[in-house]
mmCIF file of C-alpha atoms and ligand atoms in Angstrom:
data_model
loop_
_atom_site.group_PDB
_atom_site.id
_atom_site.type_symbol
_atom_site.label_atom_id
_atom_site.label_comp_id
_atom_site.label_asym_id
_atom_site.label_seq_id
_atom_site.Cartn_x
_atom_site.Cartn_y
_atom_site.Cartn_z
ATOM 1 C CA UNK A 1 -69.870 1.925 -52.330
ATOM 2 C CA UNK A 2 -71.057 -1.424 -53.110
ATOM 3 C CA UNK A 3 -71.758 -0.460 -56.771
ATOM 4 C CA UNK A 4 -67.850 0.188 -57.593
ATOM 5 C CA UNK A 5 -67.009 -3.478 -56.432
ATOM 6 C CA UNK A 6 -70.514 -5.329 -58.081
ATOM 7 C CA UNK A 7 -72.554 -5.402 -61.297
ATOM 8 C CA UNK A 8 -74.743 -2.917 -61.743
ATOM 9 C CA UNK A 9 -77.493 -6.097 -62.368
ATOM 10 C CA UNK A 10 -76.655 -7.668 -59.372
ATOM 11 C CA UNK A 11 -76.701 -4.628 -57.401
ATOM 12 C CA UNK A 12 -80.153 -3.225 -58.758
ATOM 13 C CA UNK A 13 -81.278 -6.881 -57.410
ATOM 14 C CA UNK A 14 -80.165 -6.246 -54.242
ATOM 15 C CA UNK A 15 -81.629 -3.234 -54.468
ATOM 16 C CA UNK A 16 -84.944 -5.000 -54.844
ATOM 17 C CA UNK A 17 -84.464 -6.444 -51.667
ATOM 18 C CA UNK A 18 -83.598 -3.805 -49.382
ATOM 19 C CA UNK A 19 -86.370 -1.091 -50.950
ATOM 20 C CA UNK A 20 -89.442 -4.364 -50.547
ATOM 21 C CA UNK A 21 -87.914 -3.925 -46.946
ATOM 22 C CA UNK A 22 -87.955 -0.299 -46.210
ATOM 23 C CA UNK A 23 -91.407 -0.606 -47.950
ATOM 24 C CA UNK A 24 -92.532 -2.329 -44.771
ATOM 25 C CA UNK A 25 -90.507 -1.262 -42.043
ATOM 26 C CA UNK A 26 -92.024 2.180 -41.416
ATOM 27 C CA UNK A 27 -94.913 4.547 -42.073
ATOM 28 C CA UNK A 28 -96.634 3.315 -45.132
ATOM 29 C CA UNK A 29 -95.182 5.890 -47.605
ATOM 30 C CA UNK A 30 -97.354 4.679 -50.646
ATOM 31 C CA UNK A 31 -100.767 4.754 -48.426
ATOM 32 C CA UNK A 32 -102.628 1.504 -49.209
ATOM 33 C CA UNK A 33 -100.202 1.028 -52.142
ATOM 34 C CA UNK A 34 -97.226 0.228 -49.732
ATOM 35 C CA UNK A 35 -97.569 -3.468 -49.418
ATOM 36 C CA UNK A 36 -98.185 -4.318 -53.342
ATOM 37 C CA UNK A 37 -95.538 -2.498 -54.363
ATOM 38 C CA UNK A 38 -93.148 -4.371 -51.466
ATOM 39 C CA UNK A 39 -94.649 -7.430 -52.948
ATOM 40 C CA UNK A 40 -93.882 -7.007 -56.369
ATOM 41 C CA UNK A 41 -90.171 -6.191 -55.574
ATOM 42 C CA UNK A 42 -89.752 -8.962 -52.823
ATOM 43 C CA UNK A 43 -91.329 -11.396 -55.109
ATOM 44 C CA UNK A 44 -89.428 -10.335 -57.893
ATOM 45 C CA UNK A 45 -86.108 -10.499 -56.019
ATOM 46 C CA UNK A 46 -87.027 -14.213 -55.213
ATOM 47 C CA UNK A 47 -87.876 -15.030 -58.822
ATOM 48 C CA UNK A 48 -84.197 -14.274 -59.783
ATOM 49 C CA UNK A 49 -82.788 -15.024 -57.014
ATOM 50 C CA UNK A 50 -80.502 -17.746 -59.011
ATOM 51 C CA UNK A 51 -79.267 -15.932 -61.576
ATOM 52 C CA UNK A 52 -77.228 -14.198 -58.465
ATOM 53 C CA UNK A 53 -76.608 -16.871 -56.067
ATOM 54 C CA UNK A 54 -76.725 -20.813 -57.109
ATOM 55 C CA UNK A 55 -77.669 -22.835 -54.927
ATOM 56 C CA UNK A 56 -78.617 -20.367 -52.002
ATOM 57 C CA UNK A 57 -82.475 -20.612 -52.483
ATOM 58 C CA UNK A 58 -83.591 -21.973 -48.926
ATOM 59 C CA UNK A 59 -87.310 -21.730 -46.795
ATOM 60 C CA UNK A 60 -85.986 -18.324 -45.374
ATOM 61 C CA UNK A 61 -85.803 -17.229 -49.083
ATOM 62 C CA UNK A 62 -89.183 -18.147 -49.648
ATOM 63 C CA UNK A 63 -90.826 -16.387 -46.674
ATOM 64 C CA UNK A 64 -89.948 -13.046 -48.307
ATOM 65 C CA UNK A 65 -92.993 -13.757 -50.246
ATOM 66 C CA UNK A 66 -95.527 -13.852 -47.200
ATOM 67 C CA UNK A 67 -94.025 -10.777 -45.649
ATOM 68 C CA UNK A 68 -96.576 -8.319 -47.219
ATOM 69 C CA UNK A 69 -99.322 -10.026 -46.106
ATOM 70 C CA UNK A 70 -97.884 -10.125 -42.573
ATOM 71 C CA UNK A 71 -97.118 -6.079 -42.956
ATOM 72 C CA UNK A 72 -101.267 -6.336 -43.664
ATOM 73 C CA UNK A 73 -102.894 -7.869 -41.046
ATOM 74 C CA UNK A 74 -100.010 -6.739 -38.769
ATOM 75 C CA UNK A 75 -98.721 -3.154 -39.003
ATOM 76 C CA UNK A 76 -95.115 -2.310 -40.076
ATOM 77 C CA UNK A 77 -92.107 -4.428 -39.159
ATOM 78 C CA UNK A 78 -90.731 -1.838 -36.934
ATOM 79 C CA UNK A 79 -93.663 -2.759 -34.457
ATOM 80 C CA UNK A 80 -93.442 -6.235 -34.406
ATOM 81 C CA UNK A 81 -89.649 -6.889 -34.257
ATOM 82 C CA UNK A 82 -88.262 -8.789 -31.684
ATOM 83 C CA UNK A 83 -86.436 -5.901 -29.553
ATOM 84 C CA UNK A 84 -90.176 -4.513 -28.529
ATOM 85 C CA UNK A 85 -91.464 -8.113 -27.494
ATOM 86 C CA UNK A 86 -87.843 -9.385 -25.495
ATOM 87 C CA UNK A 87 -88.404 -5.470 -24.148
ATOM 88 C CA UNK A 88 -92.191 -6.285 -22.735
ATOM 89 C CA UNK A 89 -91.194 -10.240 -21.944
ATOM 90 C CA UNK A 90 -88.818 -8.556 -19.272
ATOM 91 C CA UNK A 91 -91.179 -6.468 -17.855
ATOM 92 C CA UNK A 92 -93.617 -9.162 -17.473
ATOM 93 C CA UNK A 93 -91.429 -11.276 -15.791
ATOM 94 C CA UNK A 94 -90.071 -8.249 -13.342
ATOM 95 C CA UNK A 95 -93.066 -7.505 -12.042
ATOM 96 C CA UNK A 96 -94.819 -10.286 -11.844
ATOM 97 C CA UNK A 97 -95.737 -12.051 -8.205
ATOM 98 C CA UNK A 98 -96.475 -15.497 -6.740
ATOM 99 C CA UNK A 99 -97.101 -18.293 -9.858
ATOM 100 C CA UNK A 100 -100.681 -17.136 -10.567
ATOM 101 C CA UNK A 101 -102.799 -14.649 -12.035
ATOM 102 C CA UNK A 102 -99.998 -13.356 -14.076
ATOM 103 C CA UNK A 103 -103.093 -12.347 -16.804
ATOM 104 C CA UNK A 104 -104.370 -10.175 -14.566
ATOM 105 C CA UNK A 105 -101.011 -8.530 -13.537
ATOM 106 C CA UNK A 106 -100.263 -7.877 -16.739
ATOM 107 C CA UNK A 107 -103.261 -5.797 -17.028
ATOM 108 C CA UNK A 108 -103.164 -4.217 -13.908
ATOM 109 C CA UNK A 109 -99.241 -2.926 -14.658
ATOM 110 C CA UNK A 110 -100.038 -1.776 -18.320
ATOM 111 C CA UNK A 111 -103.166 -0.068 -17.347
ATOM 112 C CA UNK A 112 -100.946 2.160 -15.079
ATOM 113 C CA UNK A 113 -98.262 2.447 -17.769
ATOM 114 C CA UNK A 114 -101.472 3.937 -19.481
ATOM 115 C CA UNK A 115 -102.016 6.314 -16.971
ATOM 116 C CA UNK A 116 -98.693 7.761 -16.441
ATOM 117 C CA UNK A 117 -97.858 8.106 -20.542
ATOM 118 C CA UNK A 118 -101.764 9.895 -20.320
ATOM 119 C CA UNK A 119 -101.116 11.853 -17.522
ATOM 120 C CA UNK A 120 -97.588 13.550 -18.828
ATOM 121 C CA UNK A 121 -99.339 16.069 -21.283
ATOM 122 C CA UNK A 122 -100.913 17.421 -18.158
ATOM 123 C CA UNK A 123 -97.402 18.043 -16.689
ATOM 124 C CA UNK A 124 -95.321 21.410 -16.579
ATOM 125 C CA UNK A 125 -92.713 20.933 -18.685
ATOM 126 C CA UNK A 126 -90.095 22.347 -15.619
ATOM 127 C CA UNK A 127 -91.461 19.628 -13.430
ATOM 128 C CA UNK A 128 -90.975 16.773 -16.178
ATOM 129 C CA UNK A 129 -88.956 13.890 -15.477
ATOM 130 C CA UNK A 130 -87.537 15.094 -19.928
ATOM 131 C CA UNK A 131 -85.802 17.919 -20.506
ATOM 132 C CA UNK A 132 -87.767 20.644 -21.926
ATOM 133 C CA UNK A 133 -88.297 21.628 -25.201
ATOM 134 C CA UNK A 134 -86.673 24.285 -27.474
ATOM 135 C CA UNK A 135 -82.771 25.193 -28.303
ATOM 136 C CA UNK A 136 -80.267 24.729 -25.676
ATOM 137 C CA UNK A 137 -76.224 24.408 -25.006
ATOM 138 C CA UNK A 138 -75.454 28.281 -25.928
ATOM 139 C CA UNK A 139 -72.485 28.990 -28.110
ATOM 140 C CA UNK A 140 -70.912 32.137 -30.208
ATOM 141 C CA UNK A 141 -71.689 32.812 -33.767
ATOM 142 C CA UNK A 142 -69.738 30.326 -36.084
ATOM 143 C CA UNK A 143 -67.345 31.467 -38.267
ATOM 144 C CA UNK A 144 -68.857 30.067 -41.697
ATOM 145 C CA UNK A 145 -71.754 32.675 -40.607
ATOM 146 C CA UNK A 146 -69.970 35.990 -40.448
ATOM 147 C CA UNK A 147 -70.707 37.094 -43.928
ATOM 148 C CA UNK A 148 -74.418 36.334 -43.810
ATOM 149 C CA UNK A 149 -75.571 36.706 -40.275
ATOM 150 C CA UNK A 150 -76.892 40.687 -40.452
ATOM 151 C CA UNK A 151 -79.139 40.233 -43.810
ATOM 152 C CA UNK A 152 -80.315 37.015 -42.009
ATOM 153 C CA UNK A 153 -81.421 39.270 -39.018
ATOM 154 C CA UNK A 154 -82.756 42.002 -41.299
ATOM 155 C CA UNK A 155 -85.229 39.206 -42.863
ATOM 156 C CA UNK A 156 -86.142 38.196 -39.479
ATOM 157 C CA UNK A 157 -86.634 41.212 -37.307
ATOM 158 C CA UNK A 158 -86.446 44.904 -36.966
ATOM 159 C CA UNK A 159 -84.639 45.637 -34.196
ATOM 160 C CA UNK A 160 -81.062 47.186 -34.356
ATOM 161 C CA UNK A 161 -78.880 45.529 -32.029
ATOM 162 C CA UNK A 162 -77.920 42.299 -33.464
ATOM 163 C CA UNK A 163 -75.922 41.167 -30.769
ATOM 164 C CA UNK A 164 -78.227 41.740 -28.462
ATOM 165 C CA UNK A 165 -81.291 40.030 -30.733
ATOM 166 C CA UNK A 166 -79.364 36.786 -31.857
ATOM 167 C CA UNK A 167 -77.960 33.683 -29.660
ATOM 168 C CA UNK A 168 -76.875 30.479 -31.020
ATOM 169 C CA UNK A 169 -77.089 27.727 -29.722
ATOM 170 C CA UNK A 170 -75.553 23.980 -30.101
ATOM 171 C CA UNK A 171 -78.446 21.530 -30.033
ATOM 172 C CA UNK A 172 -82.308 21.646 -30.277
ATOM 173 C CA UNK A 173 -84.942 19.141 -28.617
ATOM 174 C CA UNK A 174 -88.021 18.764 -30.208
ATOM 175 C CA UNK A 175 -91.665 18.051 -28.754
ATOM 176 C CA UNK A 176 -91.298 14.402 -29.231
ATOM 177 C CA UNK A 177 -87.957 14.394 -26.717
ATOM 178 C CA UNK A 178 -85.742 14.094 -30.010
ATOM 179 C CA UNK A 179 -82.482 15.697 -29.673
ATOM 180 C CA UNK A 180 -80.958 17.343 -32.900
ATOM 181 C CA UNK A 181 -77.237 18.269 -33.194
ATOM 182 C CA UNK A 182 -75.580 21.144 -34.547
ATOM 183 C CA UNK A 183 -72.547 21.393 -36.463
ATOM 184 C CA UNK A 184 -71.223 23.365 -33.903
ATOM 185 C CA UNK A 185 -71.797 20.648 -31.444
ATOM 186 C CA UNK A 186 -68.231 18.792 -31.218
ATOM 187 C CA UNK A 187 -69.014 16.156 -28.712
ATOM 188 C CA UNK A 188 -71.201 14.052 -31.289
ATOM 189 C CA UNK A 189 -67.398 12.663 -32.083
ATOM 190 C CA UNK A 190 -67.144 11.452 -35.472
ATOM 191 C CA UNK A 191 -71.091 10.717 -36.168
ATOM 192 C CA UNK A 192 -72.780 12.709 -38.954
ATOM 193 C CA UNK A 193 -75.957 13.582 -36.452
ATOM 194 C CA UNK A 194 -76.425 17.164 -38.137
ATOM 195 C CA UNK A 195 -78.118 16.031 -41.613
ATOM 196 C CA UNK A 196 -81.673 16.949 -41.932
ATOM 197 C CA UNK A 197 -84.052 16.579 -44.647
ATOM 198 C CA UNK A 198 -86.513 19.800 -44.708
ATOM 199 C CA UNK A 199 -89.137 19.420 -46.623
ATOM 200 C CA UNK A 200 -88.061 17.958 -50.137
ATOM 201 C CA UNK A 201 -84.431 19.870 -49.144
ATOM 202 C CA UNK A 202 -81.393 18.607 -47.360
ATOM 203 C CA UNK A 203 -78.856 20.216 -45.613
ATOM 204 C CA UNK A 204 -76.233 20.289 -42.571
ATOM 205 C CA UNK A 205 -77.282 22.282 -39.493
ATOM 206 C CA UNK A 206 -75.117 24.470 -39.446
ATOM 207 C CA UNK A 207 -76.404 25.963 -35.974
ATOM 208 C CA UNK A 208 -79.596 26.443 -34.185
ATOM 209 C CA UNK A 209 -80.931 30.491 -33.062
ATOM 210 C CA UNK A 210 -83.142 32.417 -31.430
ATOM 211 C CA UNK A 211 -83.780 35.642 -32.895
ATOM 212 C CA UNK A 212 -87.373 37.878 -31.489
ATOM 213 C CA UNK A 213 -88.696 35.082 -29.181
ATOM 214 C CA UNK A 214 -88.503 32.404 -32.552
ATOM 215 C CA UNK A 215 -86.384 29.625 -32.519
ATOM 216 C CA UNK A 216 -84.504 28.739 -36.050
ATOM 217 C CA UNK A 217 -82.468 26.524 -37.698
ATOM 218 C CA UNK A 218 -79.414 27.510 -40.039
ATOM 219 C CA UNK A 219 -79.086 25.448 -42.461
ATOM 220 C CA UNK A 220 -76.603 25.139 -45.568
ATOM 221 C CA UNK A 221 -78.431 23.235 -48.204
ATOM 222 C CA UNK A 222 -76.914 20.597 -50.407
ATOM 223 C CA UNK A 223 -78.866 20.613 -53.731
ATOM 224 C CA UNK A 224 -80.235 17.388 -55.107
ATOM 225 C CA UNK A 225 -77.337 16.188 -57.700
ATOM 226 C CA UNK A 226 -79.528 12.875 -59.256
ATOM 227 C CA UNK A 227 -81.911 10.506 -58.785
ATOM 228 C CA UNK A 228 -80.779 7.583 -57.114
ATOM 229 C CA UNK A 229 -82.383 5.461 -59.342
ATOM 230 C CA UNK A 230 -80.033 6.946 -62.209
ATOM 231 C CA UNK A 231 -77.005 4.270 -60.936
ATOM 232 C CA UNK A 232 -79.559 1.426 -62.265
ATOM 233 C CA UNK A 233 -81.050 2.913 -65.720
ATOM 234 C CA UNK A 234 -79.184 -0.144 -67.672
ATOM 235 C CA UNK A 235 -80.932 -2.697 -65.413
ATOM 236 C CA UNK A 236 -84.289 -4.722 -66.132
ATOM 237 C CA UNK A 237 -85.100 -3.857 -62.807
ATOM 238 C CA UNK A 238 -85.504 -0.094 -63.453
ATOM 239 C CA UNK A 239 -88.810 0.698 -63.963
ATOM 240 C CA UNK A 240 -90.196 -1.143 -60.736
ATOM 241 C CA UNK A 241 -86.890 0.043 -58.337
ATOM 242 C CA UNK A 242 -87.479 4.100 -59.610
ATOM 243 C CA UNK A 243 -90.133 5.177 -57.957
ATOM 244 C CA UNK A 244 -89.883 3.627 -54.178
ATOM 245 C CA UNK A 245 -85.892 3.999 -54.282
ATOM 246 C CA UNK A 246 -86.294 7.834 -55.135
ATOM 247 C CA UNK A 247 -88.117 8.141 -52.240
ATOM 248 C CA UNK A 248 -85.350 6.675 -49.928
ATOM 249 C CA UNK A 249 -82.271 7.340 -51.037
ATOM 250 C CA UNK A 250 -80.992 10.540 -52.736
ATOM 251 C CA UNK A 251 -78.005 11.690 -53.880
ATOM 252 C CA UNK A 252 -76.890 15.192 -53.179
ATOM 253 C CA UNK A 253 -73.694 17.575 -54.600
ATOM 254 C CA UNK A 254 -71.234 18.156 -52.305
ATOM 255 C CA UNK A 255 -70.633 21.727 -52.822
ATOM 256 C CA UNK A 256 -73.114 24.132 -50.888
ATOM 257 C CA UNK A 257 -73.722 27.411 -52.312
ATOM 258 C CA UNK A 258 -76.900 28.924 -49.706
ATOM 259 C CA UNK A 259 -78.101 28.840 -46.424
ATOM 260 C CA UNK A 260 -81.443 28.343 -45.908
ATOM 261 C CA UNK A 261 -83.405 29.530 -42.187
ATOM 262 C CA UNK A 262 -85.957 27.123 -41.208
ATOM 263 C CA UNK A 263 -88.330 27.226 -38.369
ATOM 264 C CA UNK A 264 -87.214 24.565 -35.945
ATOM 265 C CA UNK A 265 -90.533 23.431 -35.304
ATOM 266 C CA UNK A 266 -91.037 22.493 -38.994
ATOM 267 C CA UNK A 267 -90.415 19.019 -39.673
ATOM 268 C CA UNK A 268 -86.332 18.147 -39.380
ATOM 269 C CA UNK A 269 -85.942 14.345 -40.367
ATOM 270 C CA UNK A 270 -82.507 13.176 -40.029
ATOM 271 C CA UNK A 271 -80.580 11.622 -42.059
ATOM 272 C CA UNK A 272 -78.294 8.521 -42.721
ATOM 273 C CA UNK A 273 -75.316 10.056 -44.583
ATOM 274 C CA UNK A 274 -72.750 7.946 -46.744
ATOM 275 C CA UNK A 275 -69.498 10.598 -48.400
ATOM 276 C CA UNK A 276 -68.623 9.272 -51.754
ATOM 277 C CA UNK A 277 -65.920 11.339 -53.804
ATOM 278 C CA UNK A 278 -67.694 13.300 -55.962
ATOM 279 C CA UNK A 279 -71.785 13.144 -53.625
ATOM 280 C CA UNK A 280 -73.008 12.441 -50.935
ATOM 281 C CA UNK A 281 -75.907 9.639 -50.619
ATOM 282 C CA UNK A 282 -78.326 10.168 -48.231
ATOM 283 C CA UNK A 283 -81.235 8.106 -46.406
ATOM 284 C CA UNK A 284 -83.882 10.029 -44.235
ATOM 285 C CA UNK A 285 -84.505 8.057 -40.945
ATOM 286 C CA UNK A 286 -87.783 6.425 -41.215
ATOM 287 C CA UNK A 287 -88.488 5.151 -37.520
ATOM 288 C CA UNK A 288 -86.579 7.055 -34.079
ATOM 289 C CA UNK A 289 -87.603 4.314 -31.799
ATOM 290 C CA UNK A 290 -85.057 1.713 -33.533
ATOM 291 C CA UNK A 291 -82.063 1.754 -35.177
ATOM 292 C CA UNK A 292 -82.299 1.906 -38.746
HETATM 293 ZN ZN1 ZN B 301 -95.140 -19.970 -48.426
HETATM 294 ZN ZN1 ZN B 302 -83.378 41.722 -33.804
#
């Protein structure tokens, strides 16, 4: 990581930079407290700018300084970037016809982009155009389970035919169309798309169940190790990185000791996942739509 091959200073700078950023990208973590606090580290990351870089201060620079007030009067970044307008600029210019009236075209094709996104809800889920919702892609029990897998049953149900009760399966697809992975599921390749923050825990799915007409998640925890904001105690910039890097980044032992069984309907956020030799840093996903 970056923090082996820089200063700790420099780094807690840059760290300024990309926390003001995630400040305004997504939902607005800190309520109406979001865009100050983005402020005071984008503004602060401009004021010492030179001490980093000479001679690198340019008009670019200084627009970091306007870009809460922007996030004010117009919603987080991850609405307004470019992708969404090129995406809407194409379908403009597909549909339109003839060289006038394209105003009222636009309407007219939006309204019924309305209509269809209103009218899904009303839809069977068999006779949607998505998949449907719930586990899916059965597999057998995975070995890493063995020892566990009848006192997890005997919390969950009373029945007394386990093999009959339990299936596993590889992935999961939420109400919002988002598909979750499994570690079971070996087709993801080589990306980490099983890390999930739980509510304050994280852990790697280890695979997904249905057990008495519920649908769960197995999950083996990885405990919180440190605060993030530990690598940066020496630097001035401490006291004003803390509190909104702690709620980004975390850093996690790499040893798991417990497996935790979580409702899959409870909120799953995944997670970015960087391996370091002795933890592993992590970064929930704040926005599906984009890349983050
Ligand atoms: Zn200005
Ligand atoms: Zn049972």
């Amino acid at each position: 990581m970056v923090r082996n091959l820089l200063d700790c200073n420099r780094v807690a700078h840059l760290g300024l930079f990309i926390t003001g950023i995630r400040l305004l990208h997504g939902r607005r973590v800190f309520g109406d407290a979001t865009a100050g606090l983005a402020h005071d580290l984008l503004t602060t990351f401009y004021r010492d700018h030179e001490m980093f870089y000479k001679y690198q201060q340019n008009y670019v620079l200084h627009l970091h300084i306007h870009y809460a007030e922007i996030y004010q009067n117009h919603g987080s970044l991850c609405n307004i970037n470019t992708f969404s307008q090129e995406d809407i600029m194409g379908a403009v210019s597909k549909c339109k016809h003839g060289s006038r009236y394209w105003g009222d075209q636009l309407a007219f094709y939006l309204n019924i982009d309305f209509a269809l996104k209103n009218s899904q809800q009303y839809e069977e889920s068999a006779y949607s155009i998505f998949g449907s919702e719930g586990v899916f892609d059965e597999t057998t029990l995975p070995v890493e389970l063995i020892q566990v897998i009848s006192s997890v049953h005997t919390s969950l149900c009373h029945c007394h035919d386990l093999n009959q009760c339990i299936k596993f399966y590889r992935r999961f697809r939420n109400k919002k169309q988002i598909v979750y992975h499994s570690l079971a599921y070996t087709k993801r390749q080589s990306s980490v798309s099983y890390f999930v923050k739980y509510n304050s825990l994280f852990g790697i799915i280890i695979t997904f169940m249905s057990c008495d007409d519920k649908q769960y998640a197995i999950i083996k925890r990885h405990a919180v190790k440190k605060k993030f904001s530990d690598y940066f105690v020496s630097s001035p910039y401490h006291s004003l990185l803390s509190k909104p890097i702690d709620t980004f980044f975390f850093v996690l032992e790499k040893q798991s000791l417990q497996f935790d069984v979580v409702d899959v309907y409870s909120s799953l956020d995944m997670c970015i996942v960087i391996e370091e030799d002795d933890c592993f840093i992590v970064s929930p996903l704040s926005i599906y739509h984009e890349h983050d």
